[in-house]
mmCIF file of N, CA, C and O in Angstrom:
data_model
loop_
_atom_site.group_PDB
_atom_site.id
_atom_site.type_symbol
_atom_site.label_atom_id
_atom_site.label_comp_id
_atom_site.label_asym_id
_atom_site.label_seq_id
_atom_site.Cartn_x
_atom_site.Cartn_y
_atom_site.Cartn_z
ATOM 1 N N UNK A 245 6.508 -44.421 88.722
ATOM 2 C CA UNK A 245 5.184 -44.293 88.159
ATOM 3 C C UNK A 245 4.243 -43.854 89.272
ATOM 4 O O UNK A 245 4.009 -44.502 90.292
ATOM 5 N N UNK A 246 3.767 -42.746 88.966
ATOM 6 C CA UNK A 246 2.595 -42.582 90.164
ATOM 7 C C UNK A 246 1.134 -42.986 89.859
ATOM 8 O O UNK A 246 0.810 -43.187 88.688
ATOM 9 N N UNK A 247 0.498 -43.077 90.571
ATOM 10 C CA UNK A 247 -0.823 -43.614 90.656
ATOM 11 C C UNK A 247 -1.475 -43.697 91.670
ATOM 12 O O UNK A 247 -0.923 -44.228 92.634
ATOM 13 N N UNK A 248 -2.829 -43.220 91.809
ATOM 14 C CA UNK A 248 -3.878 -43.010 93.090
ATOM 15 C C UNK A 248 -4.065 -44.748 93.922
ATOM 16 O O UNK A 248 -3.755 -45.884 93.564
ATOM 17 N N UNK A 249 -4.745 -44.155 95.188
ATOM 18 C CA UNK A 249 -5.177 -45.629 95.605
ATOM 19 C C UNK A 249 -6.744 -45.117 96.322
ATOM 20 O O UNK A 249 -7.082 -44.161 97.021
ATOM 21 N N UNK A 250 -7.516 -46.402 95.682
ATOM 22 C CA UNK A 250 -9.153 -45.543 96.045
ATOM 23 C C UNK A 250 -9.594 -47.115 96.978
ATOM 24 O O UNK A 250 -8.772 -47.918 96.538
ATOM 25 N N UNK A 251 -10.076 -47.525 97.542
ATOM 26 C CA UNK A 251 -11.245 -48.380 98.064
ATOM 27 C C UNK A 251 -10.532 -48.821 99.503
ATOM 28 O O UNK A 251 -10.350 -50.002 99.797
ATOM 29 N N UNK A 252 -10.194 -47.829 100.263
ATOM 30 C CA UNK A 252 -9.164 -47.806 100.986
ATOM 31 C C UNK A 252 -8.182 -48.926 100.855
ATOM 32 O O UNK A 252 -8.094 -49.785 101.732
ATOM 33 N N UNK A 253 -7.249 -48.937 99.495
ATOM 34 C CA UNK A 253 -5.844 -48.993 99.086
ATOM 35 C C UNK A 253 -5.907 -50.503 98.795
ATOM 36 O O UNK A 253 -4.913 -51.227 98.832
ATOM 37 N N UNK A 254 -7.654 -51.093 98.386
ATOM 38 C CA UNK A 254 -7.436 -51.902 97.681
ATOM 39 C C UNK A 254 -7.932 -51.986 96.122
ATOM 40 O O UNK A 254 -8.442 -52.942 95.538
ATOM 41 N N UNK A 255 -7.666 -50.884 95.713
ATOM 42 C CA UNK A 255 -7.335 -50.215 94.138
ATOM 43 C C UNK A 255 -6.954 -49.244 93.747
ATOM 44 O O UNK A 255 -7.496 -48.155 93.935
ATOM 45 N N UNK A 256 -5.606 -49.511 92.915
ATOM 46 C CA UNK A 256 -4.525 -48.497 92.330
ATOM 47 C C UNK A 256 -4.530 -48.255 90.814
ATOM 48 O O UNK A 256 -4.486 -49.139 89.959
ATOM 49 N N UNK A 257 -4.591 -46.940 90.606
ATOM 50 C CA UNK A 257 -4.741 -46.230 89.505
ATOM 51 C C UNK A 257 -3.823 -45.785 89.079
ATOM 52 O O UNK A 257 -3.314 -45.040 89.916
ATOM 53 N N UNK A 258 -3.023 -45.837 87.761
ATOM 54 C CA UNK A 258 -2.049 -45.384 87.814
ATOM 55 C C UNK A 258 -2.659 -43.952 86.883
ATOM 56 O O UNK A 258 -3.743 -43.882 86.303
ATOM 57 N N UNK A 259 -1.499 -42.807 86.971
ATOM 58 C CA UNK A 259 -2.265 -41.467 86.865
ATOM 59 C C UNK A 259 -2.030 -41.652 85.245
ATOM 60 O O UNK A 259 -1.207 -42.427 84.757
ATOM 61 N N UNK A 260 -3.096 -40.611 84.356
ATOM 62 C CA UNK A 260 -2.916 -40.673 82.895
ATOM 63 C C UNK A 260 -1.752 -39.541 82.599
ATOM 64 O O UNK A 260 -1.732 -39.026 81.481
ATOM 65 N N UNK A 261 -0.965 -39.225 83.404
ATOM 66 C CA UNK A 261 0.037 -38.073 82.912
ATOM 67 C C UNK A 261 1.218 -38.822 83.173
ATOM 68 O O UNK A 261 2.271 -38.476 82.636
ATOM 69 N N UNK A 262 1.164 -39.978 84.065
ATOM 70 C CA UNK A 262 1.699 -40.971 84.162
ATOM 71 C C UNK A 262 2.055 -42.515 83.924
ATOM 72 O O UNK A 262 2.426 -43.295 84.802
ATOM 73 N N UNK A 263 1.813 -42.894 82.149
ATOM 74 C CA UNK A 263 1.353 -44.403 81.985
ATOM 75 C C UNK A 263 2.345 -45.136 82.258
ATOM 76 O O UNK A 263 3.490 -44.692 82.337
ATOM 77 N N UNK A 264 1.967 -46.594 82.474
ATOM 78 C CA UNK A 264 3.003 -47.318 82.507
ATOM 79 C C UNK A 264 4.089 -47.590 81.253
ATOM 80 O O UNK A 264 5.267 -47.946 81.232
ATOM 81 N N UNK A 265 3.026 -47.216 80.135
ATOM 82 C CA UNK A 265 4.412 -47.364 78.626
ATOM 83 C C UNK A 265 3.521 -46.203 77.488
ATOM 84 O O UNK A 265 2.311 -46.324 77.294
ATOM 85 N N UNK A 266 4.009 -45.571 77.102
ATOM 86 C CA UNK A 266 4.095 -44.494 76.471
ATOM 87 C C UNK A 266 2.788 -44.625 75.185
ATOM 88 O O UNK A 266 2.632 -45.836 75.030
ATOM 89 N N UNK A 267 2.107 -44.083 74.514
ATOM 90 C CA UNK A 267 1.534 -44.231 73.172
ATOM 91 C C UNK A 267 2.767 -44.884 72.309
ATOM 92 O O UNK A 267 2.414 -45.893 71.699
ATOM 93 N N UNK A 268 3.955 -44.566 72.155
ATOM 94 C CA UNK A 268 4.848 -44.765 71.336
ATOM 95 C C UNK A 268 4.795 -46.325 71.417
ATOM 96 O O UNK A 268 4.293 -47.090 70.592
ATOM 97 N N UNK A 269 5.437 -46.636 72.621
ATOM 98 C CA UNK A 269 5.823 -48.066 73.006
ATOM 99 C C UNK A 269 4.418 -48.642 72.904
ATOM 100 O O UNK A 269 4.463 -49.805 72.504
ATOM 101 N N UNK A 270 3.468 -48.303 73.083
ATOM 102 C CA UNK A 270 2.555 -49.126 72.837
ATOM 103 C C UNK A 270 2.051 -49.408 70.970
ATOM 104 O O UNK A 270 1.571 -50.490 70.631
ATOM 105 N N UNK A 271 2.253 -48.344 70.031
ATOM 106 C CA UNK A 271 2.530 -48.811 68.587
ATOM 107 C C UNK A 271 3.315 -49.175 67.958
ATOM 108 O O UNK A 271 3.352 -49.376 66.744
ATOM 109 N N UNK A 272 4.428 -49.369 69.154
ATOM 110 C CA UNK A 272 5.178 -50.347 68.624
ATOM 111 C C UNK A 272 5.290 -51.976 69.384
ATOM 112 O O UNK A 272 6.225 -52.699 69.043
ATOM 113 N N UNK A 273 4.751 -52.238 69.933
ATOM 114 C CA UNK A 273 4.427 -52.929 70.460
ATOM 115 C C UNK A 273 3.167 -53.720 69.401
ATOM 116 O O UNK A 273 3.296 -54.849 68.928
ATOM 117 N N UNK A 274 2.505 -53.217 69.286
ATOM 118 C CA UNK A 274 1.445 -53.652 68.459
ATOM 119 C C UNK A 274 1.929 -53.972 66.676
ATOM 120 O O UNK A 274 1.452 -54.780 65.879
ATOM 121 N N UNK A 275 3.030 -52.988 66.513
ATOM 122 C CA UNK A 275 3.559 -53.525 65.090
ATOM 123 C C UNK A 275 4.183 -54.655 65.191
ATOM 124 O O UNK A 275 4.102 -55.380 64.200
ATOM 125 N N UNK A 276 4.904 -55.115 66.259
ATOM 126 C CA UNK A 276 5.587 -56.460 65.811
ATOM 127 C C UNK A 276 4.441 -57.007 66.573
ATOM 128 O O UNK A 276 5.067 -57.646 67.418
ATOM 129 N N UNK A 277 3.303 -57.177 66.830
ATOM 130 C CA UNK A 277 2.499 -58.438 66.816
ATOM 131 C C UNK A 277 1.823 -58.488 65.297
ATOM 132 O O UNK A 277 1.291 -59.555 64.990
ATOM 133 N N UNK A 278 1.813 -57.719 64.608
ATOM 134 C CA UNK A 278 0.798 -57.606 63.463
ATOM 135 C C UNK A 278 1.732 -58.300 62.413
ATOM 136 O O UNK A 278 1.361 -58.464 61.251
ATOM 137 N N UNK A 279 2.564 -58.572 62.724
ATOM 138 C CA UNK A 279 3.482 -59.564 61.765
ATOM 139 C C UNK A 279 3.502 -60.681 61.957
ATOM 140 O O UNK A 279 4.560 -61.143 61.529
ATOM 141 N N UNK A 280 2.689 -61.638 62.522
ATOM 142 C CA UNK A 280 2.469 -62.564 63.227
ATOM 143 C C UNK A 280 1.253 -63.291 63.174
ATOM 144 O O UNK A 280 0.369 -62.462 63.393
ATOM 145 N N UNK A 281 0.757 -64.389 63.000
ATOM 146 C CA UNK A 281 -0.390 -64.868 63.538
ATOM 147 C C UNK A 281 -1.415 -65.311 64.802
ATOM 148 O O UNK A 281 -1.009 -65.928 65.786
ATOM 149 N N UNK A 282 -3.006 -64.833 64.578
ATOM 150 C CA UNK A 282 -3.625 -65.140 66.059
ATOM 151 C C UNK A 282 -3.627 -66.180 65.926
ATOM 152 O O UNK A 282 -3.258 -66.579 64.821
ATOM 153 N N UNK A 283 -4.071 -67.288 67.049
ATOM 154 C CA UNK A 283 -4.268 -68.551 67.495
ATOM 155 C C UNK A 283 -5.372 -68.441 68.344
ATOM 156 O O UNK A 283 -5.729 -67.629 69.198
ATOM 157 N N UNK A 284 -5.946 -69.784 67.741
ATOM 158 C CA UNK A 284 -7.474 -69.706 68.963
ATOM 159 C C UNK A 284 -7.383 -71.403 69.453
ATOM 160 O O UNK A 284 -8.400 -72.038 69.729
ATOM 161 N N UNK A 285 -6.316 -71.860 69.494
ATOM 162 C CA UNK A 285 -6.240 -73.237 70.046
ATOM 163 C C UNK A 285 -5.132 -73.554 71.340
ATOM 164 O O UNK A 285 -4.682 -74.625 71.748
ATOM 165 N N UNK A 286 -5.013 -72.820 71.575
ATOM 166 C CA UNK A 286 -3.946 -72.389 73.169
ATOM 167 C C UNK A 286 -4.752 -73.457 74.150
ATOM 168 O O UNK A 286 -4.140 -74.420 74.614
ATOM 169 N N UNK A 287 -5.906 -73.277 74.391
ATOM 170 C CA UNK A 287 -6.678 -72.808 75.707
ATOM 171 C C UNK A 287 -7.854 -73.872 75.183
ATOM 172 O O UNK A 287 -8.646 -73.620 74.276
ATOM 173 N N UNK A 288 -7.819 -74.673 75.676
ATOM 174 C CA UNK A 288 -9.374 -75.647 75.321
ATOM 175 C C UNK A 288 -10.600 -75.457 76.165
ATOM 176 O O UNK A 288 -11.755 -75.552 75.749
ATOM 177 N N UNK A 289 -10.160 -75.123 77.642
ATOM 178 C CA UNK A 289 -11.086 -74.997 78.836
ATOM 179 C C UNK A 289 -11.790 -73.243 78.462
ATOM 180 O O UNK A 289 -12.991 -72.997 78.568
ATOM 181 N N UNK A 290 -11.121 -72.582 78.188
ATOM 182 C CA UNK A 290 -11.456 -71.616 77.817
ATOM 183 C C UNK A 290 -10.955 -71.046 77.012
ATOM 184 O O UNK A 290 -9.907 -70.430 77.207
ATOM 185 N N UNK A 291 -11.739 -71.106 75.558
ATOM 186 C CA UNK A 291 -11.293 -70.894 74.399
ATOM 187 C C UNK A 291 -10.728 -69.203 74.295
ATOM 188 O O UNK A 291 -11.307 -68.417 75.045
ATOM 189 N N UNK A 292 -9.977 -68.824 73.681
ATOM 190 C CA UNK A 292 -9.392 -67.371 73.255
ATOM 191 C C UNK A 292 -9.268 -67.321 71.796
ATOM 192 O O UNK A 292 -9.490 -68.179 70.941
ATOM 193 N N UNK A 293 -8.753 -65.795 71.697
ATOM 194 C CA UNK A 293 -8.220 -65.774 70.127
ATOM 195 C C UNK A 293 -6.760 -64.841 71.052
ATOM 196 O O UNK A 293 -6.954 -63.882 71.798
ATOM 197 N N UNK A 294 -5.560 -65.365 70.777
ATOM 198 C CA UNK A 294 -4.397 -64.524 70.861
ATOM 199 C C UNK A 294 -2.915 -64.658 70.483
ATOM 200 O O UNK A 294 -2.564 -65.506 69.661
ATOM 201 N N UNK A 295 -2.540 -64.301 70.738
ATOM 202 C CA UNK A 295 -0.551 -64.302 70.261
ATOM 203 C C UNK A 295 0.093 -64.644 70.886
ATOM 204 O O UNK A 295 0.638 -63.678 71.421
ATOM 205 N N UNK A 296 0.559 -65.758 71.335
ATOM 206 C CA UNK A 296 1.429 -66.338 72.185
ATOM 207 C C UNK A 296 2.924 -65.160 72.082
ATOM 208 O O UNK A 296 3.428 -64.750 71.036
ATOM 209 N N UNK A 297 3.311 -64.871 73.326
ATOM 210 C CA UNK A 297 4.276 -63.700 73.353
ATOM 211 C C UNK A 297 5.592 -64.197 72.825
ATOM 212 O O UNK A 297 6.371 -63.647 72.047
ATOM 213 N N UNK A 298 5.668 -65.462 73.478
ATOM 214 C CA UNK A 298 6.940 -66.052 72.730
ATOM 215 C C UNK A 298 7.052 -66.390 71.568
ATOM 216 O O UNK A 298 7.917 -67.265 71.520
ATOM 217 N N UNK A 299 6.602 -66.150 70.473
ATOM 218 C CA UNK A 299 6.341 -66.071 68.989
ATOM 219 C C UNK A 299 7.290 -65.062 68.670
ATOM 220 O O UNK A 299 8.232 -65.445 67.975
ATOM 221 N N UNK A 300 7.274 -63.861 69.008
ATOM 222 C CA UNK A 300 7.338 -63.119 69.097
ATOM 223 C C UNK A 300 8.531 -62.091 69.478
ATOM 224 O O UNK A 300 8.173 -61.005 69.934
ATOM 225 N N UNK A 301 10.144 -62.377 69.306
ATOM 226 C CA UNK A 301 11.096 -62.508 70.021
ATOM 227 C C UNK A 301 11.089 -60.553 70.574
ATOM 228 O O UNK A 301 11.090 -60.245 71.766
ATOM 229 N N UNK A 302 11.084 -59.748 69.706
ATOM 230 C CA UNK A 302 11.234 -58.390 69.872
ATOM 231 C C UNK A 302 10.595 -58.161 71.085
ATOM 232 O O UNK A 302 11.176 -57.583 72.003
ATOM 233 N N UNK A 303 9.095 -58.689 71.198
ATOM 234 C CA UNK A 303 7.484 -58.445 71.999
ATOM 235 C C UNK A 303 7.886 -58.993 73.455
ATOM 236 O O UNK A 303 7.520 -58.506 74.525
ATOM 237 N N UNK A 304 8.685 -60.066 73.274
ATOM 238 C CA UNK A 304 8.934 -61.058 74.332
ATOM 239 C C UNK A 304 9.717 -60.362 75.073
ATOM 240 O O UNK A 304 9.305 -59.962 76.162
ATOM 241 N N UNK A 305 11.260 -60.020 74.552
ATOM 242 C CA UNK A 305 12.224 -59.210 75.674
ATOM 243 C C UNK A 305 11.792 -57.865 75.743
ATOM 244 O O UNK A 305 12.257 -57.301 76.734
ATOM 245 N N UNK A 306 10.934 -57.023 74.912
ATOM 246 C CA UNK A 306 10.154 -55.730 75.763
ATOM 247 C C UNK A 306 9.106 -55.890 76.777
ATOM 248 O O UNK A 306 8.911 -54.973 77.575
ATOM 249 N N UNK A 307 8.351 -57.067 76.826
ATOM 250 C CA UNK A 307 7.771 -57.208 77.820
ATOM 251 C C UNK A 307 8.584 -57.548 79.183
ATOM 252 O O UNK A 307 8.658 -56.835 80.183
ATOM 253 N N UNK A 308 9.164 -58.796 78.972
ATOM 254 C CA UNK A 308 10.013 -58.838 79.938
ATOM 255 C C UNK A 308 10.341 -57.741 80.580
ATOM 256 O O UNK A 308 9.786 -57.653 81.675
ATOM 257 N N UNK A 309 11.252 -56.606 80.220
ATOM 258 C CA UNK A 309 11.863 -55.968 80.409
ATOM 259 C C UNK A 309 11.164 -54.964 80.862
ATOM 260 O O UNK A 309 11.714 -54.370 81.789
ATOM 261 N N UNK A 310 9.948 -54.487 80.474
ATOM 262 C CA UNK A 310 8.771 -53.531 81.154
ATOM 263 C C UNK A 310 8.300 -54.575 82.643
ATOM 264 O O UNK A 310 8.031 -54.080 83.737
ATOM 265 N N UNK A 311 8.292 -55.878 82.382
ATOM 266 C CA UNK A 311 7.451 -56.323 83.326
ATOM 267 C C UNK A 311 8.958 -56.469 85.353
ATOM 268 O O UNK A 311 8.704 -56.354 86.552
ATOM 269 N N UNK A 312 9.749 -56.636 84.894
ATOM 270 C CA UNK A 312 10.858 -56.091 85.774
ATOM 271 C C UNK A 312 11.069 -55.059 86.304
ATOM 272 O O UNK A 312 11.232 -54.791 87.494
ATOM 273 N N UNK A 313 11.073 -54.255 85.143
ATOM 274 C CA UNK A 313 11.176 -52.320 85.218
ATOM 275 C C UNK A 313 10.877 -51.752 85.568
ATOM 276 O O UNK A 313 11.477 -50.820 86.104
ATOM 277 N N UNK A 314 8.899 -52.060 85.453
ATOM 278 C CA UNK A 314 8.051 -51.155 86.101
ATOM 279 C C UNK A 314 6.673 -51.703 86.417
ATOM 280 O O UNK A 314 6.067 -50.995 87.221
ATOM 281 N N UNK A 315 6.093 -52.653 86.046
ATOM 282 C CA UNK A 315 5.322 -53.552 86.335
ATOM 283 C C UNK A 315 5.324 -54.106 87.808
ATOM 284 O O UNK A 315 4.499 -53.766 88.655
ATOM 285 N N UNK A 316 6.281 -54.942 88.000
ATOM 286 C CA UNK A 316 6.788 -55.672 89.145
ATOM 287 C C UNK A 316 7.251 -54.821 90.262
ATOM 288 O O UNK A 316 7.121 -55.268 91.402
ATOM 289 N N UNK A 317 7.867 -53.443 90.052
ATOM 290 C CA UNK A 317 7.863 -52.642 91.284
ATOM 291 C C UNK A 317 6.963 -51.724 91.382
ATOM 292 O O UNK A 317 6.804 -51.047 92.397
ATOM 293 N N UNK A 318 6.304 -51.620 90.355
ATOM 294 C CA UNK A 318 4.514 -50.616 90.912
ATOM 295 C C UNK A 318 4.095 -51.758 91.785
ATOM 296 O O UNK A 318 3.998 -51.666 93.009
ATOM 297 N N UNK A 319 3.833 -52.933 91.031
ATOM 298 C CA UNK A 319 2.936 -53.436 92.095
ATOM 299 C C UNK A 319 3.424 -54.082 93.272
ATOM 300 O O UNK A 319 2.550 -54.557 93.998
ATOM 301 N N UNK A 320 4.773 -54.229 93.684
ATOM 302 C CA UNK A 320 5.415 -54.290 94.784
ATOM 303 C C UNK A 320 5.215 -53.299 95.627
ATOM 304 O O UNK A 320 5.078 -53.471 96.838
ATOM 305 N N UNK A 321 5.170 -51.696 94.795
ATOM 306 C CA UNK A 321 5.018 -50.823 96.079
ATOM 307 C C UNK A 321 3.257 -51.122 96.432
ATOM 308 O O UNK A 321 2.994 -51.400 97.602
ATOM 309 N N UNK A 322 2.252 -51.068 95.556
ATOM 310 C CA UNK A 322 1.078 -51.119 96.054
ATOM 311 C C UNK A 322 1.157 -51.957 96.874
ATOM 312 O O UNK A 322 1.021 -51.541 98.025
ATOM 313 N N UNK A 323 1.479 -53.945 96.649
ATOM 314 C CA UNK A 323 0.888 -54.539 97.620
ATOM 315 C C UNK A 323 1.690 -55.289 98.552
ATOM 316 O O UNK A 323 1.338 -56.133 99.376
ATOM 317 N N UNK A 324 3.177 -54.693 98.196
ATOM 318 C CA UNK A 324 4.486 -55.311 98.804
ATOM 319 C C UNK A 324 5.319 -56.707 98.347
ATOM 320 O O UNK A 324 4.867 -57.703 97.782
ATOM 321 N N UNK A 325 6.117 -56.544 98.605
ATOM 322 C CA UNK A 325 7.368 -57.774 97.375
ATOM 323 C C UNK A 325 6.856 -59.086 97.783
ATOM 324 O O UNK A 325 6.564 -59.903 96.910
ATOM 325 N N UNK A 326 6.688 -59.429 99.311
ATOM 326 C CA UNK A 326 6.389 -60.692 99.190
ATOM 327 C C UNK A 326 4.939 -61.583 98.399
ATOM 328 O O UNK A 326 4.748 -62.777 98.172
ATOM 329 N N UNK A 327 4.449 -60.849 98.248
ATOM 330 C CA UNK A 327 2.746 -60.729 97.400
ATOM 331 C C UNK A 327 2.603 -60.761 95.622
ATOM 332 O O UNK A 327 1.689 -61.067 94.856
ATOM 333 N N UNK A 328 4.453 -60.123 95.387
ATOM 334 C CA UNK A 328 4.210 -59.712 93.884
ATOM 335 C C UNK A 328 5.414 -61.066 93.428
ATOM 336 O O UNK A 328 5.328 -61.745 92.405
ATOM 337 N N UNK A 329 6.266 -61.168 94.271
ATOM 338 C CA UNK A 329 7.451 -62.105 94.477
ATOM 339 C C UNK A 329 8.596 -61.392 93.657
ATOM 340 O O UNK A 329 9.096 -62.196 92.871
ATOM 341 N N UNK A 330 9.188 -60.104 93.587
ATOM 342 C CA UNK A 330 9.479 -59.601 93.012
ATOM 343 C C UNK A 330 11.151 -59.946 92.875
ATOM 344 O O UNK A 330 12.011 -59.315 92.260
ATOM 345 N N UNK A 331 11.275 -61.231 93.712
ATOM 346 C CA UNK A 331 12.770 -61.576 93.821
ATOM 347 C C UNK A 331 12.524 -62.913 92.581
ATOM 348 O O UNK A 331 13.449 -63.724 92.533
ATOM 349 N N UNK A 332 11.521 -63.112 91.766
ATOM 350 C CA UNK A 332 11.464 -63.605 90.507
ATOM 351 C C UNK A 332 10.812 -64.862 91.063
ATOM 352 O O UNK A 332 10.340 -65.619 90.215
ATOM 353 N N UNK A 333 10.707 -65.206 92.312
ATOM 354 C CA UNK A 333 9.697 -67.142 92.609
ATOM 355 C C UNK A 333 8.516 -67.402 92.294
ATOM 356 O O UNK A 333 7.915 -68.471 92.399
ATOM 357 N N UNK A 334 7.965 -65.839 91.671
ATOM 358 C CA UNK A 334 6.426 -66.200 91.385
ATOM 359 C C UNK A 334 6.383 -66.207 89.417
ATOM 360 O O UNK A 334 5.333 -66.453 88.824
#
């Protein structure tokens, strides 16, 4: 994935010819949450409205699996493995 770095390289952009997950993957992504219910009782200290991911089994192992893939080594290269913990301790 490429992406700029602006404030001398403490902010990374990733490029728009380059996203991290596609228009596609992202409507589908959004269809299996829409089968599902929001929740606004998660969070008492600071209230939300959202979808717990693990609800969610399809949503759950594509995230995962983006967040390993390409998530976790973009931002390993921006700010380096021991920072992102990319050997899974964080």
């Amino acid at each position: 994935i490429e992406f700029d770095t602006y404030l001398d390289g403490k902010c990374h952009m990733t490029k728009p010819t380059h996203p991290i997950i596609t228009d596609a993957e992202c409507q589908r992504a959004i269809q299996w949450a829409e089968h599902t219910s929001w929740t606004t009782s998660r969070h008492y200290a600071v209230p939300t409205t959202d979808i717990p991911l693990h609800t969610i089994p399809k949503l759950s192992t594509w995230f995962h699996t983006l967040l390993h893939t390409k998530i976790r080594p973009l931002l390993s290269h921006q700010f380096g493995s021991k920072e992102v913990g990319v050997d899974g301790n964080r």
